[in-house]
Amino acid sequence: MELAFLHPLYERPGPWASVYVDTSRHTESTPDERRLTAQAMARELAGQGADEATCRAVRHAIEELGHSAEPHGRALFARDGEVVLDPPLARSPRREGAEWAPLPRVTPLLDLAGEDPVCVIAYVDRRGADFELRSALGRDDAGGVTGRQWPLHRTASSDWSERHFQLRVENTWEHNAAEIADALAVCQEETGADLLIVVGDDRERRAVRERLPQRLHGRVAEASHGAGSRLLDGDVERIRAEHVHARAAEELERFLAARGMDGEGRAGAVEGVPALVEAAREHRIDELLIRTDGPDAHREVWIGEDPDQLAVRRTDLKVLGEQNSWAARADDALIRSVVATGAPALAVDAAGPGDDAPVGGLGALLRW
């Protein structure tokens, strides 16, 4: 998951209110239910020491969700009387909750907002393709491409002129497949889609996939629906889930391979809080891996005002010259650090049960 959208949360000091709200249950009394939820969350924050202005801002934002058509939920991050960021969720939170802490509680976003890839569905046939954008917010037309319209169909004759005609048909198919692939690559770049689903007959799907740029090959899935059909929501969700599982498994495999020592006695990956804290201070984390239920995720570390000011012990920060320090969760402190350096983070829960790697639930692939 790319984390650049979290930058506003680290441009100001804490403490922060972090709230996760479920909007999946809509009834005639939803506004009233939201009002009660808003009051409960505000009371919870106040009980943890949040200021009145921030509690009021959170309460008002949750009440407004009573009129929302959001299918899953929202996360709200607020401080100093203002909701600074309120990303929509791709799936409903297991439970609603509010937390007042030195750092925003962002780790749940890896599961609730980051594992529902935006995808472009390409419905292809011999004439061209229609593109559809699917995201957590619904579906939108994403354009398409019209190729050559003649000749498109073979004949059964063995006559020389007919064989020549069939060759022209083959050339038309190849030309159209190349045009579709080019247009699909442009659409992916413009939309930032994580996944491309090519729908159509076997030969047409294969022809388009083979002509896509190499950089996109790992983002492509296929569906064996005939030309002109449309994927059902259930089909899309299944393909998305398979893609998420495959990506998490692939990154976990990379991690397992990299944590062994190379010929010079250096590892390309680390796990455990002390090693991760050191790597974060040195800006060496290339990708952060988190098992959200791992015991190290909520382990206490100490942070300073800047993202690279973190330590296992409070006294370590003082040695580094930081006079102000606060206790924080290890997962949220590490995410703050990688946001500052532009590294992504990935919840590897989706990879399924393995050898419980990374140990403790926190690990990282290193830059050097």
Tab-separated table of C-alpha atoms in Angstrom:
chain	number	residue	atom	x	y	z
A	1	MET	CA	0.000	0.000	0.000
A	2	GLU	CA	1.374	3.385	-0.997
A	3	LEU	CA	1.215	5.717	2.000
A	4	ALA	CA	1.718	9.182	0.522
A	5	PHE	CA	-1.901	10.112	1.320
A	6	LEU	CA	-1.003	9.924	5.037
A	7	HIS	CA	1.474	12.831	4.853
A	8	PRO	CA	-0.986	15.384	6.345
A	9	LEU	CA	-1.053	13.319	9.555
A	10	TYR	CA	2.644	13.804	10.140
A	11	GLU	CA	2.946	17.472	9.266
A	12	ARG	CA	1.595	18.433	12.708
A	13	PRO	CA	2.430	17.140	16.181
A	14	GLY	CA	0.038	14.971	18.187
A	15	PRO	CA	-1.847	13.848	20.051
A	16	TRP	CA	-4.378	12.586	17.510
A	17	ALA	CA	-7.909	11.257	17.582
A	18	SER	CA	-8.300	8.154	15.409
A	19	VAL	CA	-11.824	6.851	14.803
A	20	TYR	CA	-13.113	3.975	12.671
A	21	VAL	CA	-16.817	4.036	11.778
A	22	ASP	CA	-18.963	1.360	10.107
A	23	THR	CA	-21.429	2.748	7.523
A	24	SER	CA	-22.517	-0.594	6.068
A	25	ARG	CA	-25.790	-0.768	8.008
A	26	HIS	CA	-28.266	1.671	6.480
A	27	THR	CA	-31.832	1.837	7.733
A	28	GLU	CA	-34.519	4.493	7.987
A	29	SER	CA	-33.110	5.381	11.396
A	30	THR	CA	-29.482	5.620	10.226
A	31	PRO	CA	-29.120	9.356	11.039
A	32	ASP	CA	-30.298	8.668	14.610
A	33	GLU	CA	-27.946	5.700	14.900
A	34	ARG	CA	-25.074	7.858	13.667
A	35	ARG	CA	-25.914	10.529	16.225
A	36	LEU	CA	-25.703	7.967	19.026
A	37	THR	CA	-22.438	6.593	17.615
A	38	ALA	CA	-21.047	10.128	17.344
A	39	GLN	CA	-21.856	10.831	20.971
A	40	ALA	CA	-20.319	7.541	22.093
A	41	MET	CA	-17.083	8.158	20.164
A	42	ALA	CA	-16.804	11.706	21.488
A	43	ARG	CA	-17.274	10.443	25.059
A	44	GLU	CA	-14.643	7.755	24.479
A	45	LEU	CA	-12.139	10.323	23.227
A	46	ALA	CA	-12.904	12.711	26.061
A	47	GLY	CA	-12.362	9.899	28.547
A	48	GLN	CA	-8.884	9.381	27.085
A	49	GLY	CA	-8.032	13.077	27.469
A	50	ALA	CA	-8.970	14.570	24.085
A	51	ASP	CA	-9.755	18.290	24.026
A	52	GLU	CA	-13.340	19.452	23.664
A	53	ALA	CA	-12.853	21.047	20.222
A	54	THR	CA	-11.496	17.827	18.728
A	55	CYS	CA	-14.288	15.760	20.293
A	56	ARG	CA	-16.813	18.179	18.833
A	57	ALA	CA	-15.225	17.988	15.350
A	58	VAL	CA	-15.290	14.195	15.417
A	59	ARG	CA	-18.872	14.110	16.658
A	60	HIS	CA	-20.026	16.433	13.867
A	61	ALA	CA	-18.162	14.425	11.170
A	62	ILE	CA	-19.733	11.145	12.319
A	63	GLU	CA	-23.211	12.684	12.433
A	64	GLU	CA	-22.765	13.781	8.817
A	65	LEU	CA	-22.110	10.147	7.861
A	66	GLY	CA	-25.727	9.425	8.760
A	67	HIS	CA	-26.643	10.877	5.343
A	68	SER	CA	-23.821	9.088	3.524
A	69	ALA	CA	-24.217	6.332	0.963
A	70	GLU	CA	-20.750	4.976	1.748
A	71	PRO	CA	-20.900	1.167	1.481
A	72	HIS	CA	-18.340	0.264	4.148
A	73	GLY	CA	-17.077	2.936	6.490
A	74	ARG	CA	-14.729	5.825	7.213
A	75	ALA	CA	-11.631	6.485	9.214
A	76	LEU	CA	-11.377	9.917	10.850
A	77	PHE	CA	-8.133	11.498	12.052
A	78	ALA	CA	-8.485	14.739	14.004
A	79	ARG	CA	-6.539	17.120	16.204
A	80	ASP	CA	-6.905	20.658	17.515
A	81	GLY	CA	-10.608	20.853	16.612
A	82	GLU	CA	-10.210	19.728	12.982
A	83	VAL	CA	-10.700	16.488	11.056
A	84	VAL	CA	-7.503	16.448	9.003
A	85	LEU	CA	-8.061	13.233	7.027
A	86	ASP	CA	-11.108	11.000	6.525
A	87	PRO	CA	-10.351	8.217	4.013
A	88	PRO	CA	-13.163	5.859	2.967
A	89	LEU	CA	-12.780	2.198	3.882
A	90	ALA	CA	-12.845	-0.667	1.400
A	91	ARG	CA	-14.422	-2.981	3.976
A	92	SER	CA	-16.271	-2.491	7.226
A	93	PRO	CA	-14.220	-2.391	10.430
A	94	ARG	CA	-14.641	-5.384	12.725
A	95	ARG	CA	-15.608	-2.960	15.456
A	96	GLU	CA	-16.074	0.777	15.717
A	97	GLY	CA	-13.660	2.524	18.033
A	98	ALA	CA	-11.849	5.727	18.953
A	99	GLU	CA	-8.335	6.285	20.257
A	100	TRP	CA	-6.448	9.346	21.537
A	101	ALA	CA	-2.689	8.846	21.217
A	102	PRO	CA	0.576	10.618	20.331
A	103	LEU	CA	0.416	9.155	16.810
A	104	PRO	CA	-2.593	8.514	14.561
A	105	ARG	CA	-3.722	4.897	14.650
A	106	VAL	CA	-3.216	4.113	10.953
A	107	THR	CA	-2.236	0.429	10.871
A	108	PRO	CA	-5.865	-0.790	10.473
A	109	LEU	CA	-5.941	1.072	7.137
A	110	LEU	CA	-3.592	-1.543	5.664
A	111	ASP	CA	-6.430	-4.035	5.941
A	112	LEU	CA	-9.497	-1.793	5.770
A	113	ALA	CA	-8.430	0.592	3.004
A	114	GLY	CA	-5.378	-0.900	1.332
A	115	GLU	CA	-6.371	-4.406	0.311
A	116	ASP	CA	-9.136	-3.657	-2.162
A	117	PRO	CA	-7.208	-2.941	-5.367
A	118	VAL	CA	-8.548	-0.440	-7.832
A	119	CYS	CA	-8.973	-2.329	-11.081
A	120	VAL	CA	-9.691	-1.693	-14.735
A	121	ILE	CA	-11.810	-4.345	-16.455
A	122	ALA	CA	-11.213	-4.632	-20.201
A	123	TYR	CA	-14.044	-6.306	-22.130
A	124	VAL	CA	-12.248	-7.301	-25.327
A	125	ASP	CA	-13.358	-8.716	-28.666
A	126	ARG	CA	-11.991	-8.649	-32.189
A	127	ARG	CA	-13.291	-5.144	-32.830
A	128	GLY	CA	-11.881	-3.394	-29.761
A	129	ALA	CA	-12.533	-3.058	-26.036
A	130	ASP	CA	-14.557	-1.224	-23.417
A	131	PHE	CA	-12.861	-0.311	-20.122
A	132	GLU	CA	-14.585	-0.121	-16.744
A	133	LEU	CA	-13.015	1.236	-13.540
A	134	ARG	CA	-13.926	-0.569	-10.316
A	135	SER	CA	-12.979	0.742	-6.862
A	136	ALA	CA	-14.314	0.748	-3.325
A	137	LEU	CA	-16.519	3.665	-4.371
A	138	GLY	CA	-18.248	1.773	-7.188
A	139	ARG	CA	-17.842	1.559	-10.953
A	140	ASP	CA	-17.195	4.117	-13.699
A	141	ASP	CA	-16.768	4.118	-17.452
A	142	ALA	CA	-13.042	4.307	-18.252
A	143	GLY	CA	-13.254	4.651	-22.025
A	144	GLY	CA	-12.124	2.090	-24.552
A	145	VAL	CA	-10.693	1.604	-28.026
A	146	THR	CA	-12.100	0.753	-31.460
A	147	GLY	CA	-9.782	-1.141	-33.798
A	148	ARG	CA	-10.013	-2.050	-37.439
A	149	GLN	CA	-13.446	-3.369	-38.326
A	150	TRP	CA	-12.624	-5.403	-41.448
A	151	PRO	CA	-11.778	-8.167	-42.133
A	152	LEU	CA	-12.558	-9.907	-38.838
A	153	HIS	CA	-13.780	-13.427	-39.653
A	154	ARG	CA	-12.135	-16.399	-41.338
A	155	THR	CA	-13.632	-18.575	-44.037
A	156	ALA	CA	-13.426	-22.350	-44.446
A	157	SER	CA	-12.178	-22.326	-48.052
A	158	SER	CA	-8.758	-23.641	-49.079
A	159	ASP	CA	-8.619	-21.419	-52.178
A	160	TRP	CA	-5.448	-19.271	-52.433
A	161	SER	CA	-7.419	-16.026	-52.411
A	162	GLU	CA	-9.305	-17.170	-49.345
A	163	ARG	CA	-6.064	-18.085	-47.568
A	164	HIS	CA	-4.805	-14.611	-48.403
A	165	PHE	CA	-8.009	-13.196	-46.935
A	166	GLN	CA	-7.501	-15.264	-43.777
A	167	LEU	CA	-4.001	-13.813	-43.417
A	168	ARG	CA	-5.515	-10.347	-43.559
A	169	VAL	CA	-7.961	-11.413	-40.849
A	170	GLU	CA	-5.037	-12.538	-38.698
A	171	ASN	CA	-3.317	-9.194	-39.258
A	172	THR	CA	-6.490	-7.341	-38.244
A	173	TRP	CA	-6.728	-9.337	-35.006
A	174	GLU	CA	-3.082	-8.689	-34.179
A	175	HIS	CA	-3.412	-4.985	-34.955
A	176	ASN	CA	-6.498	-4.644	-32.767
A	177	ALA	CA	-4.904	-6.593	-29.905
A	178	ALA	CA	-1.908	-4.243	-29.981
A	179	GLU	CA	-4.174	-1.171	-29.969
A	180	ILE	CA	-6.182	-2.553	-27.040
A	181	ALA	CA	-3.009	-3.327	-25.086
A	182	ASP	CA	-1.621	0.171	-25.701
A	183	ALA	CA	-4.887	1.816	-24.660
A	184	LEU	CA	-5.159	-0.406	-21.579
A	185	ALA	CA	-1.602	0.520	-20.514
A	186	VAL	CA	-2.463	4.219	-20.839
A	187	CYS	CA	-5.693	3.707	-18.879
A	188	GLN	CA	-3.770	1.974	-16.085
A	189	GLU	CA	-1.280	4.813	-15.889
A	190	GLU	CA	-4.015	7.472	-15.811
A	191	THR	CA	-6.149	5.708	-13.185
A	192	GLY	CA	-3.339	4.229	-11.080
A	193	ALA	CA	-5.129	0.868	-11.178
A	194	ASP	CA	-3.480	-1.951	-9.216
A	195	LEU	CA	-5.138	-4.719	-11.221
A	196	LEU	CA	-6.178	-5.244	-14.853
A	197	ILE	CA	-8.860	-7.844	-15.587
A	198	VAL	CA	-9.094	-8.901	-19.233
A	199	VAL	CA	-12.468	-10.414	-20.157
A	200	GLY	CA	-13.223	-12.145	-23.460
A	201	ASP	CA	-12.577	-15.293	-25.471
A	202	ASP	CA	-9.391	-17.223	-24.739
A	203	ARG	CA	-7.479	-16.204	-27.851
A	204	GLU	CA	-8.415	-12.530	-27.597
A	205	ARG	CA	-7.476	-12.341	-23.926
A	206	ARG	CA	-4.137	-14.020	-24.588
A	207	ALA	CA	-3.355	-11.744	-27.547
A	208	VAL	CA	-3.961	-8.604	-25.476
A	209	ARG	CA	-2.087	-9.864	-22.427
A	210	GLU	CA	0.998	-10.800	-24.470
A	211	ARG	CA	1.192	-7.280	-25.882
A	212	LEU	CA	0.984	-5.410	-22.568
A	213	PRO	CA	4.204	-3.785	-21.287
A	214	GLN	CA	6.370	-6.029	-19.113
A	215	ARG	CA	5.797	-3.760	-16.096
A	216	LEU	CA	2.092	-4.698	-16.109
A	217	HIS	CA	2.375	-8.474	-16.434
A	218	GLY	CA	2.149	-9.004	-12.685
A	219	ARG	CA	-1.022	-6.903	-12.495
A	220	VAL	CA	-3.101	-8.847	-15.036
A	221	ALA	CA	-5.853	-11.377	-14.403
A	222	GLU	CA	-8.217	-13.012	-16.884
A	223	ALA	CA	-11.868	-13.991	-16.811
A	224	SER	CA	-13.299	-16.548	-19.221
A	225	HIS	CA	-16.565	-14.813	-19.966
A	226	GLY	CA	-17.629	-14.546	-23.580
A	227	ALA	CA	-17.466	-11.296	-25.494
A	228	GLY	CA	-20.165	-8.819	-24.564
A	229	SER	CA	-20.717	-10.161	-21.058
A	230	ARG	CA	-20.154	-8.150	-17.891
A	231	LEU	CA	-18.491	-9.383	-14.721
A	232	LEU	CA	-20.703	-9.704	-11.676
A	233	ASP	CA	-19.604	-8.034	-8.454
A	234	GLY	CA	-18.882	-11.445	-6.970
A	235	ASP	CA	-16.543	-12.296	-9.852
A	236	VAL	CA	-14.623	-9.049	-9.371
A	237	GLU	CA	-14.325	-9.558	-5.616
A	238	ARG	CA	-13.021	-13.102	-6.110
A	239	ILE	CA	-10.370	-11.959	-8.616
A	240	ARG	CA	-9.391	-9.053	-6.372
A	241	ALA	CA	-9.010	-11.378	-3.373
A	242	GLU	CA	-6.868	-13.786	-5.404
A	243	HIS	CA	-4.670	-10.878	-6.530
A	244	VAL	CA	-4.253	-9.584	-2.968
A	245	HIS	CA	-3.379	-13.067	-1.694
A	246	ALA	CA	-0.851	-13.612	-4.491
A	247	ARG	CA	0.823	-10.245	-3.927
A	248	ALA	CA	1.075	-10.757	-0.168
A	249	ALA	CA	2.453	-14.270	-0.669
A	250	GLU	CA	4.984	-13.009	-3.208
A	251	GLU	CA	6.243	-10.242	-0.911
A	252	LEU	CA	6.420	-12.646	2.021
A	253	GLU	CA	8.443	-15.041	-0.136
A	254	ARG	CA	10.814	-12.183	-1.015
A	255	PHE	CA	11.153	-11.382	2.671
A	256	LEU	CA	11.899	-14.984	3.644
A	257	ALA	CA	14.565	-15.224	0.946
A	258	ALA	CA	16.143	-11.880	1.868
A	259	ARG	CA	16.449	-12.373	5.615
A	260	GLY	CA	19.300	-14.853	5.172
A	261	MET	CA	22.864	-13.556	5.082
A	262	ASP	CA	24.556	-12.903	1.752
A	263	GLY	CA	28.215	-13.623	0.960
A	264	GLU	CA	29.291	-10.494	2.817
A	265	GLY	CA	27.340	-11.377	5.947
A	266	ARG	CA	24.542	-8.869	5.331
A	267	ALA	CA	20.793	-9.561	5.340
A	268	GLY	CA	18.359	-7.977	2.903
A	269	ALA	CA	15.532	-8.107	5.438
A	270	VAL	CA	15.081	-7.696	9.181
A	271	GLU	CA	12.387	-8.539	11.717
A	272	GLY	CA	11.740	-7.701	15.337
A	273	VAL	CA	11.347	-4.269	16.890
A	274	PRO	CA	15.005	-3.465	17.753
A	275	ALA	CA	16.274	-4.232	14.224
A	276	LEU	CA	13.376	-2.367	12.605
A	277	VAL	CA	13.880	0.702	14.780
A	278	GLU	CA	17.542	0.816	13.769
A	279	ALA	CA	16.674	0.407	10.067
A	280	ALA	CA	14.014	3.135	10.306
A	281	ARG	CA	16.451	5.584	11.919
A	282	GLU	CA	18.882	4.928	9.054
A	283	HIS	CA	16.126	5.281	6.378
A	284	ARG	CA	16.867	1.761	5.136
A	285	ILE	CA	13.318	0.329	5.015
A	286	ASP	CA	12.261	-0.384	1.435
A	287	GLU	CA	8.946	-2.052	2.340
A	288	LEU	CA	7.365	-2.573	5.746
A	289	LEU	CA	5.548	-5.878	6.345
A	290	ILE	CA	2.972	-6.137	9.118
A	291	ARG	CA	0.880	-8.975	10.470
A	292	THR	CA	-1.746	-6.845	12.136
A	293	ASP	CA	-2.387	-9.388	14.889
A	294	GLY	CA	1.308	-9.907	15.663
A	295	PRO	CA	2.447	-9.347	19.266
A	296	ASP	CA	5.112	-6.790	18.311
A	297	ALA	CA	2.595	-4.528	16.534
A	298	HIS	CA	1.371	-3.053	19.811
A	299	ARG	CA	4.750	-3.188	21.557
A	300	GLU	CA	5.716	0.151	23.097
A	301	VAL	CA	8.514	2.212	21.577
A	302	TRP	CA	9.566	5.803	22.136
A	303	ILE	CA	9.284	8.578	19.565
A	304	GLY	CA	10.487	12.142	19.198
A	305	GLU	CA	9.084	14.976	17.112
A	306	ASP	CA	10.643	13.792	13.825
A	307	PRO	CA	9.825	10.510	12.033
A	308	ASP	CA	13.341	9.119	12.347
A	309	GLN	CA	13.454	9.834	16.073
A	310	LEU	CA	12.381	6.502	17.524
A	311	ALA	CA	13.957	4.095	19.948
A	312	VAL	CA	13.240	0.969	21.942
A	313	ARG	CA	14.060	2.747	25.219
A	314	ARG	CA	13.383	6.328	26.224
A	315	THR	CA	16.991	6.815	27.305
A	316	ASP	CA	18.140	5.945	23.779
A	317	LEU	CA	16.361	9.027	22.437
A	318	LYS	CA	18.133	11.242	24.921
A	319	VAL	CA	21.456	9.793	23.783
A	320	LEU	CA	20.448	10.783	20.246
A	321	GLY	CA	19.857	14.326	21.464
A	322	GLU	CA	16.030	14.312	21.560
A	323	GLN	CA	14.697	15.980	24.699
A	324	ASN	CA	10.948	15.454	24.098
A	325	SER	CA	9.660	11.894	23.855
A	326	TRP	CA	6.392	9.978	23.951
A	327	ALA	CA	5.408	6.319	24.122
A	328	ALA	CA	3.737	4.951	20.971
A	329	ARG	CA	2.778	1.670	19.320
A	330	ALA	CA	5.611	0.140	17.313
A	331	ASP	CA	3.515	-0.391	14.163
A	332	ASP	CA	2.267	3.199	13.999
A	333	ALA	CA	5.726	4.605	14.777
A	334	LEU	CA	7.260	2.559	11.970
A	335	ILE	CA	4.546	3.593	9.528
A	336	ARG	CA	5.249	7.255	10.348
A	337	SER	CA	8.896	6.601	9.537
A	338	VAL	CA	8.265	4.931	6.157
A	339	VAL	CA	5.751	7.592	5.128
A	340	ALA	CA	8.549	10.138	5.527
A	341	THR	CA	10.920	8.110	3.341
A	342	GLY	CA	8.359	7.135	0.686
A	343	ALA	CA	8.374	3.385	1.378
A	344	PRO	CA	5.175	1.301	1.122
A	345	ALA	CA	3.665	-0.972	3.761
A	346	LEU	CA	1.859	-4.252	3.307
A	347	ALA	CA	-0.404	-6.307	5.557
A	348	VAL	CA	0.759	-9.894	5.053
A	349	ASP	CA	-2.237	-11.374	6.883
A	350	ALA	CA	-3.678	-11.958	3.403
A	351	ALA	CA	-0.828	-14.360	2.620
A	352	GLY	CA	-2.473	-16.826	4.993
A	353	PRO	CA	-0.913	-18.942	7.720
A	354	GLY	CA	2.744	-19.747	7.158
A	355	ASP	CA	5.666	-19.938	9.491
A	356	ASP	CA	4.390	-16.857	11.336
A	357	ALA	CA	6.925	-14.684	9.547
A	358	PRO	CA	7.907	-12.038	10.162
A	359	VAL	CA	8.678	-12.973	13.747
A	360	GLY	CA	6.514	-10.909	16.097
A	361	GLY	CA	4.456	-9.626	13.160
A	362	LEU	CA	6.820	-6.844	12.027
A	363	GLY	CA	9.475	-7.075	9.325
A	364	ALA	CA	10.993	-5.122	6.478
A	365	LEU	CA	12.809	-5.521	3.200
A	366	LEU	CA	15.863	-3.242	3.213
A	367	ARG	CA	17.168	-0.761	0.668
A	368	TRP	CA	20.815	-1.555	1.367
